Coordinates of C-alpha atoms and ligand atoms in Angstrom, one line a residue:
Chain A
X1 CA 126.1 104.0 59.8
X2 CA 125.9 107.1 61.9
X3 CA 123.4 105.9 64.5
X4 CA 125.1 102.6 64.9
X5 CA 125.4 103.6 68.6
X6 CA 122.3 103.9 70.6
X7 CA 124.0 105.6 73.5
X8 CA 127.0 107.8 73.6
X9 CA 128.7 109.9 76.2
X10 CA 131.5 112.4 75.8
X11 CA 133.6 113.7 78.6
X12 CA 131.0 112.6 81.2
X13 CA 132.2 113.8 84.6
X14 CA 130.7 113.9 88.1
X15 CA 132.3 115.6 91.1
X16 CA 131.0 115.3 94.6
X17 CA 132.3 118.2 96.6
X18 CA 135.7 118.1 94.9
X19 CA 135.8 114.3 94.8
X20 CA 135.8 113.1 91.1
X21 CA 133.7 110.0 91.0
X22 CA 133.3 109.8 87.3
X23 CA 136.1 111.4 85.2
X24 CA 135.7 112.2 81.5
X25 CA 134.0 109.0 80.4
X26 CA 133.5 108.4 76.7
X27 CA 131.2 105.5 76.3
X28 CA 129.7 104.1 73.1
X29 CA 127.0 101.4 73.3
X30 CA 126.2 99.6 70.0
X31 CA 122.6 99.1 69.1
X32 CA 121.5 95.5 69.8
X33 CA 124.5 94.5 71.9
X34 CA 124.9 93.4 75.4
X35 CA 127.5 95.7 76.9
X36 CA 129.1 95.3 80.3
X37 CA 130.4 97.9 82.6
X38 CA 132.8 96.4 85.0
X39 CA 135.3 97.7 87.5
X40 CA 136.4 97.4 91.2
X41 CA 134.1 98.6 94.0
X42 CA 133.8 102.3 94.1
X43 CA 134.9 102.7 90.5
X44 CA 131.9 104.8 89.7
X45 CA 129.7 102.3 87.8
X46 CA 126.5 103.1 89.7
X47 CA 127.3 106.8 89.4
X48 CA 127.6 106.4 85.6
X49 CA 124.2 104.8 85.6
X50 CA 122.7 107.6 87.7
X51 CA 124.1 110.1 85.2
X52 CA 122.9 108.2 82.2
X53 CA 119.4 108.0 83.6
X54 CA 119.5 111.6 84.9
X55 CA 119.1 110.6 88.5
X56 CA 122.2 112.7 88.9
X57 CA 123.2 115.9 87.1
X58 CA 126.6 115.6 85.3
X59 CA 129.2 118.2 86.3
X60 CA 130.4 118.2 82.7
X61 CA 129.9 116.2 79.5
X62 CA 127.2 115.2 77.1
X63 CA 124.9 112.2 76.7
X64 CA 123.1 111.3 73.5
X65 CA 120.5 108.6 73.2
X66 CA 119.4 107.6 69.7
X67 CA 121.3 110.6 68.3
X68 CA 119.4 113.0 70.5
X69 CA 121.0 115.1 73.2
X70 CA 119.4 114.0 76.5
X71 CA 121.8 115.8 78.9
X72 CA 119.0 118.1 80.0
X73 CA 116.2 115.5 80.1
X74 CA 114.3 114.6 83.2
X75 CA 114.5 111.0 84.5
X76 CA 110.8 110.1 84.1
X77 CA 110.7 111.6 80.6
X78 CA 113.8 109.5 79.7
X79 CA 112.1 106.4 80.8
X80 CA 109.2 107.1 78.6
X81 CA 111.7 107.5 75.6
X82 CA 112.8 103.9 76.1
X83 CA 115.8 104.1 78.4
X84 CA 114.9 102.2 81.6
X85 CA 117.1 101.2 84.5
X86 CA 117.1 98.8 87.3
X87 CA 118.8 99.4 90.7
X88 CA 121.7 97.9 92.5
X89 CA 119.6 97.5 95.6
X90 CA 116.6 95.5 94.5
X91 CA 113.8 98.0 93.6
X92 CA 110.4 96.6 94.0
X93 CA 107.1 98.0 95.5
X94 CA 107.1 96.0 98.7
X95 CA 103.5 96.6 99.8
X96 CA 102.0 95.8 96.4
X97 CA 101.4 92.3 95.2
X98 CA 103.8 90.7 92.8
X99 CA 101.3 91.1 90.0
X100 CA 100.6 94.7 90.8
X101 CA 104.4 95.4 90.6
X102 CA 104.5 94.5 87.0
X103 CA 101.1 96.1 86.3
X104 CA 102.3 99.5 87.6
X105 CA 104.8 99.4 84.7
X106 CA 102.2 98.3 82.2
X107 CA 99.8 101.1 83.4
X108 CA 101.9 103.6 81.5
X109 CA 100.3 102.5 78.3
X110 CA 96.7 103.0 79.4
X111 CA 97.1 106.7 79.9
X112 CA 94.8 106.6 82.9
X113 CA 97.4 107.0 85.6
X114 CA 95.7 110.2 86.9
X115 CA 92.2 108.8 86.8
X116 CA 91.3 108.8 90.5
X117 CA 87.6 108.4 89.8
X118 CA 88.0 105.1 88.0
X119 CA 87.9 101.7 89.6
X120 CA 91.1 99.7 89.7
X121 CA 89.1 96.9 88.0
X122 CA 89.8 98.8 84.8
X123 CA 93.4 97.6 85.3
X124 CA 92.4 94.0 85.1
X125 CA 92.8 94.0 81.3
X126 CA 96.5 94.2 81.9
X127 CA 96.6 91.1 84.0
X128 CA 97.2 88.7 81.1
X129 CA 100.2 90.5 79.9
X130 CA 101.5 90.9 83.5
X131 CA 101.1 87.1 84.0
X132 CA 103.0 86.5 80.8
X133 CA 105.9 88.6 82.1
X134 CA 105.8 86.9 85.5
X135 CA 105.8 83.4 83.8
X136 CA 108.8 84.5 81.8
X137 CA 110.8 84.9 85.0
X138 CA 109.2 81.9 86.8
X139 CA 107.2 84.0 89.1
X140 CA 103.7 82.9 87.9
X141 CA 103.1 81.0 91.1
X142 CA 103.8 84.1 93.3
X143 CA 101.5 86.5 91.5
X144 CA 99.1 87.0 94.4
X145 CA 101.8 87.3 97.1
X146 CA 102.7 90.6 98.8
X147 CA 106.1 91.5 97.5
X148 CA 107.8 91.9 100.8
X149 CA 107.4 88.2 101.4
X150 CA 109.4 87.2 98.2
X151 CA 112.9 85.8 98.7
X152 CA 115.7 88.1 97.6
X153 CA 116.6 86.3 94.3
X154 CA 112.9 86.4 93.3
X155 CA 112.7 90.1 93.9
X156 CA 115.5 90.7 91.4
X157 CA 113.7 88.6 88.9
X158 CA 110.5 90.6 89.6
X159 CA 112.5 93.8 89.0
X160 CA 113.6 92.5 85.6
X161 CA 110.0 91.6 84.7
X162 CA 108.8 95.1 85.7
X163 CA 111.5 96.7 83.6
X164 CA 110.7 94.5 80.7
X165 CA 107.0 95.5 80.9
X166 CA 108.0 98.9 79.5
X167 CA 109.6 97.1 76.5
X168 CA 112.6 99.4 76.8
X169 CA 114.8 100.0 73.8
X170 CA 117.8 100.3 76.1
X171 CA 117.8 98.5 79.4
X172 CA 120.3 99.4 82.2
X173 CA 120.9 96.6 84.7
X174 CA 122.9 97.4 87.8
X175 CA 124.4 94.1 89.1
X176 CA 121.4 91.9 88.3
X177 CA 122.9 88.8 89.8
X178 CA 124.3 90.3 93.0
X179 CA 123.7 88.3 96.1
X180 CA 122.2 85.3 94.1
X181 CA 122.9 81.6 94.3
X182 CA 124.1 79.6 91.3
X183 CA 120.7 78.5 90.2
X184 CA 119.3 81.9 90.4
X185 CA 122.3 83.3 88.4
X186 CA 121.8 80.8 85.6
X187 CA 118.1 81.6 85.4
X188 CA 118.8 85.4 85.2
X189 CA 121.6 84.9 82.6
X190 CA 119.2 82.9 80.4
X191 CA 116.6 85.5 80.9
X192 CA 118.8 88.4 79.9
X193 CA 119.9 86.5 76.9
X194 CA 116.3 85.9 76.0
X195 CA 115.2 89.5 76.4
X196 CA 118.3 90.9 74.6
X197 CA 116.8 90.2 71.2
X198 CA 115.5 93.4 69.7
X199 CA 117.0 95.5 72.4
X200 CA 120.2 96.8 73.8
X201 CA 121.4 96.0 77.3
X202 CA 124.0 97.8 79.3
X203 CA 124.8 96.0 82.6
X204 CA 127.1 96.4 85.5
X205 CA 128.3 93.0 86.6
X206 CA 130.9 91.7 89.0
X207 CA 130.6 88.1 88.1
X208 CA 133.1 87.7 85.3
X209 CA 131.9 84.4 84.2
X210 CA 128.5 85.9 83.6
X211 CA 130.2 88.7 81.7
X212 CA 132.2 86.4 79.5
X213 CA 129.2 84.3 78.6
X214 CA 126.8 87.0 78.0
X215 CA 128.4 90.2 76.9
X216 CA 129.6 91.4 73.4
X217 CA 131.6 94.3 74.6
X218 CA 133.1 95.4 77.9
X219 CA 134.1 98.7 79.3
X220 CA 136.4 98.7 82.3
X221 CA 136.1 101.5 84.8
X222 CA 138.6 102.3 87.5
X223 CA 138.7 105.3 89.8
X224 CA 136.1 107.0 87.6
X225 CA 138.0 106.7 84.3
X226 CA 137.7 104.2 81.4
X227 CA 140.7 101.8 81.6
X228 CA 139.9 99.6 78.6
X229 CA 137.2 98.8 76.1
X230 CA 136.7 95.9 73.8
X231 CA 135.6 92.3 73.6
X232 CA 136.1 90.1 76.7
X233 CA 139.1 88.1 75.4
X234 CA 141.0 91.3 74.5
X235 CA 140.1 93.2 77.7
X236 CA 140.8 90.3 80.0
X237 CA 144.3 90.1 78.8
X238 CA 145.0 93.8 79.3
X239 CA 147.7 94.1 81.9
X240 CA 146.3 97.4 83.3
X241 CA 142.9 95.7 83.8
X242 CA 144.5 92.8 85.6
X243 CA 146.4 95.1 87.8
X244 CA 143.4 97.3 88.6
X245 CA 141.4 94.2 89.6
X246 CA 144.2 92.5 91.6
X247 CA 145.2 95.8 93.1
X248 CA 141.7 96.5 94.2
X249 CA 141.3 93.1 95.7
X250 CA 144.4 93.6 97.9
X251 CA 143.3 97.0 99.1
Chain B
X1 CA 85.5 87.9 101.7
X2 CA 84.0 90.6 99.3
X3 CA 80.6 89.8 100.6
X4 CA 81.7 90.0 104.2
X5 CA 83.0 93.5 103.5
X6 CA 79.8 94.6 101.9
X7 CA 77.8 93.3 104.9
X8 CA 80.2 95.2 107.2
X9 CA 79.7 98.5 105.3
X10 CA 76.0 98.0 105.3
X11 CA 76.0 97.4 109.1
X12 CA 78.1 100.6 109.6
X13 CA 75.7 102.6 107.5
X14 CA 72.8 101.3 109.5
X15 CA 74.6 102.2 112.7
X16 CA 75.0 105.7 111.3
X17 CA 71.4 105.9 110.5
X18 CA 70.1 104.9 113.9
X19 CA 72.8 106.5 116.0
X20 CA 71.1 109.9 116.5
X21 CA 68.3 108.1 118.4
X22 CA 70.7 106.9 121.0
X23 CA 73.4 109.6 121.1
X24 CA 73.3 113.4 121.1
X25 CA 73.4 114.4 117.3
X26 CA 75.8 117.3 117.7
X27 CA 78.4 115.0 119.2
X28 CA 77.9 112.5 116.4
X29 CA 78.2 115.2 113.8
X30 CA 81.5 116.3 115.4
X31 CA 82.7 112.8 115.1
X32 CA 81.7 112.6 111.5
X33 CA 83.4 115.9 110.6
X34 CA 86.6 115.0 112.3
X35 CA 86.4 111.5 110.9
X36 CA 86.2 112.8 107.4
X37 CA 89.0 115.3 108.2
X38 CA 91.3 112.5 109.4
X39 CA 90.4 110.3 106.5
X40 CA 91.3 113.0 104.0
X41 CA 94.6 113.7 105.8
X42 CA 95.4 110.0 105.7
X43 CA 94.9 109.9 101.9
X44 CA 98.2 111.8 101.9
X45 CA 100.0 110.1 104.8
X46 CA 98.9 106.5 104.4
X47 CA 98.8 106.3 100.6
X48 CA 101.3 108.9 99.4
X49 CA 103.6 108.7 102.3
X50 CA 103.5 112.5 102.8
X51 CA 103.2 113.8 106.4
X52 CA 101.5 117.2 106.2
X53 CA 101.7 119.3 109.3
X54 CA 99.5 122.1 107.9
X55 CA 96.1 120.5 107.3
X56 CA 94.4 122.8 109.8
X57 CA 94.7 125.5 107.1
X58 CA 92.4 123.6 104.8
X59 CA 89.9 122.7 107.5
X60 CA 89.8 126.2 108.9
X61 CA 89.9 128.2 105.7
X62 CA 87.0 126.2 104.2
X63 CA 85.1 126.8 107.5
X64 CA 85.6 130.6 107.1
X65 CA 84.7 130.7 103.4
X66 CA 81.6 128.6 104.0
X67 CA 80.6 130.8 107.0
X68 CA 81.2 134.0 105.2
X69 CA 79.5 133.1 102.0
X70 CA 76.4 131.8 103.8
X71 CA 76.2 134.6 106.4
X72 CA 77.3 137.7 104.5
X73 CA 76.7 136.8 100.8
X74 CA 73.5 134.8 101.5
X75 CA 74.7 131.6 99.8
X76 CA 72.5 128.5 100.3
X77 CA 74.2 125.9 102.5
X78 CA 75.1 123.6 99.6
X79 CA 76.9 126.4 97.8
X80 CA 78.6 127.6 100.9
X81 CA 80.0 124.1 101.5
X82 CA 81.0 123.9 97.9
X83 CA 82.8 127.3 98.0
X84 CA 84.7 126.2 101.2
X85 CA 85.7 122.9 99.6
X86 CA 86.9 124.6 96.4
X87 CA 88.8 127.2 98.3
X88 CA 90.6 124.5 100.3
X89 CA 91.4 122.7 97.1
X90 CA 92.9 125.8 95.5
X91 CA 94.9 126.6 98.7
X92 CA 96.0 122.9 98.6
X93 CA 97.3 123.5 95.0
X94 CA 99.3 126.5 96.2
X95 CA 100.7 125.0 99.4
X96 CA 101.2 121.6 97.7
X97 CA 103.1 123.1 94.8
X98 CA 105.5 124.7 97.2
X99 CA 105.9 121.7 99.5
X100 CA 106.0 118.5 97.3
X101 CA 109.5 119.1 96.0
X102 CA 110.7 118.3 99.5
X103 CA 110.2 115.1 101.4
X104 CA 110.2 113.8 105.0
X105 CA 110.7 116.3 107.7
X106 CA 111.3 119.2 105.3
X107 CA 107.9 118.6 103.7
X108 CA 106.3 118.7 107.1
X109 CA 108.1 121.9 108.1
X110 CA 107.1 123.7 104.9
X111 CA 103.5 122.7 105.2
X112 CA 103.6 123.9 108.8
X113 CA 105.2 127.2 107.9
X114 CA 102.7 127.9 105.1
X115 CA 99.8 126.9 107.4
X116 CA 101.0 129.5 109.9
X117 CA 100.9 132.1 107.2
X118 CA 97.3 131.1 106.6
X119 CA 96.7 131.4 110.4
X120 CA 98.0 134.9 110.5
X121 CA 96.0 135.9 107.4
X122 CA 92.8 134.7 109.2
X123 CA 93.8 136.5 112.3
X124 CA 94.3 139.8 110.5
X125 CA 91.6 139.6 107.7
X126 CA 88.3 141.4 108.0
X127 CA 85.9 138.7 106.8
X128 CA 87.0 136.1 109.4
X129 CA 85.9 138.3 112.3
X130 CA 89.5 138.0 113.7
X131 CA 89.5 136.9 117.4
X132 CA 85.7 136.6 117.6
X133 CA 85.4 134.4 114.5
X134 CA 82.1 134.1 112.6
X135 CA 79.2 133.4 114.9
X136 CA 75.6 132.5 114.4
X137 CA 76.0 131.3 110.8
X138 CA 72.5 130.5 109.7
X139 CA 72.0 126.8 108.7
X140 CA 69.3 127.7 106.1
X141 CA 67.6 125.2 103.8
X142 CA 69.5 122.6 101.9
X143 CA 68.6 122.9 98.2
X144 CA 65.9 125.3 99.4
X145 CA 63.9 122.3 100.7
X146 CA 65.4 120.6 103.8
X147 CA 65.4 122.8 106.9
X148 CA 68.8 122.3 108.5
X149 CA 67.8 123.9 111.8
X150 CA 66.1 120.5 112.5
X151 CA 68.8 118.5 114.3
X152 CA 67.9 115.2 112.5
X153 CA 67.9 116.8 109.0
X154 CA 71.3 118.4 109.8
X155 CA 72.6 115.1 111.0
X156 CA 71.5 113.1 107.9
X157 CA 73.0 115.8 105.7
X158 CA 76.3 115.5 107.5
X159 CA 76.1 111.7 107.4
X160 CA 75.5 111.9 103.6
X161 CA 78.5 114.2 103.2
X162 CA 80.7 111.9 105.3
X163 CA 79.7 108.8 103.3
X164 CA 80.3 110.7 100.0
X165 CA 83.7 112.0 101.2
X166 CA 84.9 108.6 102.4
X167 CA 83.6 107.0 99.2
X168 CA 85.7 109.4 97.1
X169 CA 88.7 108.6 99.2
X170 CA 88.0 104.9 98.9
X171 CA 87.6 105.2 95.2
X172 CA 90.8 107.3 94.9
X173 CA 92.8 104.7 96.8
X174 CA 91.5 101.9 94.7
X175 CA 91.9 103.6 91.3
X176 CA 94.6 103.5 88.6
X177 CA 95.8 106.7 90.2
X178 CA 95.8 105.1 93.6
X179 CA 98.0 102.3 92.3
X180 CA 100.7 104.7 91.1
X181 CA 100.4 106.7 94.4
X182 CA 101.1 103.6 96.4
X183 CA 104.0 102.7 94.2
X184 CA 105.5 106.1 94.8
X185 CA 105.0 105.7 98.5
X186 CA 106.7 102.3 98.4
X187 CA 109.7 103.3 96.2
X188 CA 109.9 106.7 94.7
X189 CA 113.1 106.3 92.6
X190 CA 111.6 103.1 91.1
X191 CA 108.4 104.9 90.1
X192 CA 110.4 107.6 88.5
X193 CA 112.5 105.0 86.6
X194 CA 109.2 103.6 85.2
X195 CA 108.4 107.0 83.7
X196 CA 106.1 108.5 86.2
X197 CA 106.4 112.3 87.0
X198 CA 106.0 111.6 90.7
X199 CA 105.6 115.3 91.7
X200 CA 102.4 115.6 89.7
X201 CA 100.9 112.5 91.3
X202 CA 101.8 113.9 94.8
X203 CA 100.3 117.3 93.9
X204 CA 97.0 115.8 92.8
X205 CA 96.9 113.7 96.0
X206 CA 97.6 116.9 98.0
X207 CA 94.8 118.8 96.3
X208 CA 92.3 116.0 96.8
X209 CA 93.3 115.7 100.4
X210 CA 93.1 119.4 101.0
X211 CA 89.7 119.7 99.3
X212 CA 88.2 116.9 101.3
X213 CA 89.7 118.3 104.5
X214 CA 88.0 121.5 103.4
X215 CA 84.7 119.7 102.9
X216 CA 85.0 118.5 106.5
X217 CA 85.7 122.0 107.7
X218 CA 82.9 123.7 105.8
X219 CA 80.4 121.0 107.0
X220 CA 81.6 121.6 110.6
X221 CA 80.9 125.3 110.2
X222 CA 77.3 124.5 109.2
X223 CA 76.9 122.2 112.2
X224 CA 78.3 124.5 114.9
X225 CA 77.2 127.7 113.0
X226 CA 80.6 128.9 113.9
X227 CA 84.0 129.4 112.3
X228 CA 86.9 130.3 114.5
X229 CA 90.7 130.5 114.8
X230 CA 90.8 127.1 116.6
X231 CA 90.3 125.3 113.3
X232 CA 93.3 127.0 111.6
X233 CA 95.5 126.7 114.6
X234 CA 98.5 124.3 114.4
X235 CA 97.0 122.4 117.3
X236 CA 94.4 121.1 114.9
X237 CA 97.1 120.0 112.4
X238 CA 98.8 118.1 115.2
X239 CA 95.5 116.6 116.4
X240 CA 94.7 115.1 113.0
X241 CA 98.1 113.4 113.0
X242 CA 97.2 111.9 116.4
X243 CA 93.8 110.7 115.2
X244 CA 95.3 109.0 112.2
X245 CA 98.1 107.3 114.1
X246 CA 95.7 106.3 116.9
X247 CA 93.2 104.7 114.5
X248 CA 95.8 103.2 112.1
X249 CA 97.1 104.8 108.9
X250 CA 97.2 101.6 106.9
X251 CA 93.5 101.5 106.4
X252 CA 90.8 103.8 105.1
X253 CA 88.6 103.6 108.3
X254 CA 91.4 103.7 110.8
X255 CA 91.6 107.5 111.0
X256 CA 87.8 107.6 111.4
X257 CA 88.1 105.3 114.4
X258 CA 90.9 107.5 115.8
X259 CA 88.9 110.7 115.3
X260 CA 85.9 109.2 117.0
X261 CA 87.9 108.0 120.0
X262 CA 89.6 111.3 120.4
X263 CA 86.4 113.4 120.0
X264 CA 84.6 111.2 122.6
X265 CA 87.5 111.3 124.9
X266 CA 87.6 115.1 124.8
X267 CA 83.9 115.2 125.4
X268 CA 84.1 112.9 128.4
X269 CA 87.1 114.7 129.8
X270 CA 85.8 118.3 129.5
X271 CA 85.4 118.4 133.3
X272 CA 89.1 118.2 133.7
X273 CA 89.9 121.5 132.2
X274 CA 93.3 121.8 130.6
X275 CA 94.2 118.4 131.9
X276 CA 92.5 117.1 128.8
X277 CA 95.6 117.8 126.8
X278 CA 97.8 115.9 129.2
X279 CA 95.4 113.0 129.4
X280 CA 94.9 112.7 125.6
X281 CA 98.7 112.9 125.3
X282 CA 99.1 110.0 127.8
X283 CA 96.5 107.9 126.1
X284 CA 98.1 108.6 122.8
X285 CA 101.5 107.5 124.1
X286 CA 100.0 104.3 125.5
X287 CA 98.1 103.5 122.3
X288 CA 101.1 104.1 120.1
X289 CA 103.3 101.9 122.3
X290 CA 100.7 99.2 122.7
X291 CA 99.2 99.1 119.2
X292 CA 101.7 100.2 116.7
X293 CA 99.4 99.7 113.8
X294 CA 96.7 101.8 115.4
X295 CA 93.5 100.5 116.9
X296 CA 91.9 99.4 113.7
X297 CA 95.2 98.1 112.3
X298 CA 95.7 95.9 115.3
X299 CA 92.1 94.6 115.2
X300 CA 92.5 93.7 111.5
X301 CA 95.9 92.0 112.2
X302 CA 94.2 90.0 115.1
X303 CA 91.5 88.9 112.7
X304 CA 94.0 87.9 110.1
X305 CA 95.8 85.8 112.7
X306 CA 92.6 84.0 113.8
X307 CA 91.4 83.2 110.3
Ligands
LIG401 N1 126.0 111.0 96.4 C1 127.3 110.8 96.6 N2 128.0 111.7 97.3 C2 129.3 111.6 97.5 N3 130.0 110.6 97.0 C3 129.4 109.6 96.3 C4 128.0 109.7 96.0 N4 127.7 108.6 95.3 C5 128.8 107.9 95.1 N5 129.9 108.5 95.7 C6 131.3 108.0 95.6 O1 131.6 107.8 94.3 C7 132.4 106.7 94.2 C8 131.8 105.8 93.1 O2 130.7 105.2 93.7 P1 129.7 104.2 92.8 O3 128.6 103.8 93.7 O4 129.4 104.7 91.5 O5 130.7 102.9 92.7 P2 130.4 101.5 92.0 O6 131.4 101.3 90.9 O7 129.0 101.4 91.7 O8 130.8 100.5 93.2 P3 130.1 99.1 93.6 O9 130.8 98.1 92.8 O10 130.5 99.0 95.1 O11 128.7 99.2 93.4 C9 132.5 106.0 95.5 O12 133.8 106.4 96.1 C10 131.4 106.7 96.3 O13 131.7 106.8 97.7
LIG402 MG1 127.4 100.2 92.2

């Protein structure tokens, strides 16, 4: 099938003042899969995410999403098409309540985002759905709290709930388990598995045990280029990959 | 809690209604005009996270348009005020359109630069009366009925405009739009990633803020029967920042408190000549160091601690 791949890049390149952070990346993400993007620190993973979501303009290369060229799309428009990202540094709205964080995402469906003359009570009809999403990430008890006061692991869970509120077709997660303890990690892994039905997930992840349990396919990035691609067992045996990882750890 | 708030607002309104029997109405009206101005400015700073350094352009330009249409074109006061407000809104659309693509200090610099252009325009244009300004603007009859040359009638008109303006700001902050605005202030990239075209939201906030600042300026012209270069000068843009920080930018009424404090202070210190500037500067420094959340912000924090 031609549109077997939901997302494809060809020759994706990003240069920062002469420094090539991403170098000719050809990436194919299969519809319905959980795809991991791994690689040592500074490999260019976050930069790839920024390119895919149009937070950065590629120097060269093409990106297609659902068979449509999105290289010239604007980031907000892309989100409305169903490609939604999370951020490596937890991205929440700190001065809104936990419930409001999720509700801001749900508000996109109401089409009243510019209505400055309406009461915010008109948003209450979204509260049930917002609570459902919060319950799904075990945050139901925190709904009324101002988000700054949430512990770090919980903020990451909130971020996933907010992303899910948009019901994205393709979800990009940048290190969703970073900085978490074991219990939090297990919870997030279960959550990702749960939400992966009916959608595609592309995630950057350092924790290889998470990757091996969760992901169908892996792309290894090193110094901006794709080093290997394939299922975990195959990629993890690749001597080049081992070397890149070990080499990076000794640097 | 909700009831307590309603009681509080009712008490404030009552205070506003009886105040002219205790205090000189012109001074009160000055407080209300600057209170609305600061409140409008804070819609942008406190709720969209945008520091404009050119809000005098909207206050002053609306004042001129209102004064000119009433004095030279014979507009009734309500239409003059409307014309001033609308002009400020349009000017806000133009200035906002050019400024919102930048953030932080660059945004402030662009608004300042564009406001300076407005200042020179007002200095050179014919209809503004240049250095002299517009003087002796007739107050006329509101809706052809209420004689605004009566101090109390004028005062209650200004009070009604103030309440209406602050209500619009309150509604905007607590609206679906206000929610998105606050989310953009808190984390702009995240708001983009959720699919919001943040520039459009900022622009609408800018236009609303400019129009309401214009409403304050036009009303002020009717009160003092005067429109002058003072109101378009960058000093005025700086002063509104001061008022807002002094009162507290985290709340809707904070800037009003700041404006009242500053207006009263300047009134009491008029005997000191140009020392007023130094004294207000000192007081400002002390306040900012002592109460970082502003006067009202600190009071609310104190209340929260005691409950
Ligand atoms: N805006 C920028 N300007 C200049 N250089 C940049 C910029 N963004 C990233 N880089 C550089 O590009 C390289 C790749 O960075 P990137 O953040 O994509 O790595 P990463 O794989 O996400 O690393 P990590 O695992 O630490 O998150 C790094 O060397 C970084 O310093
Ligand atoms: Mg990264």
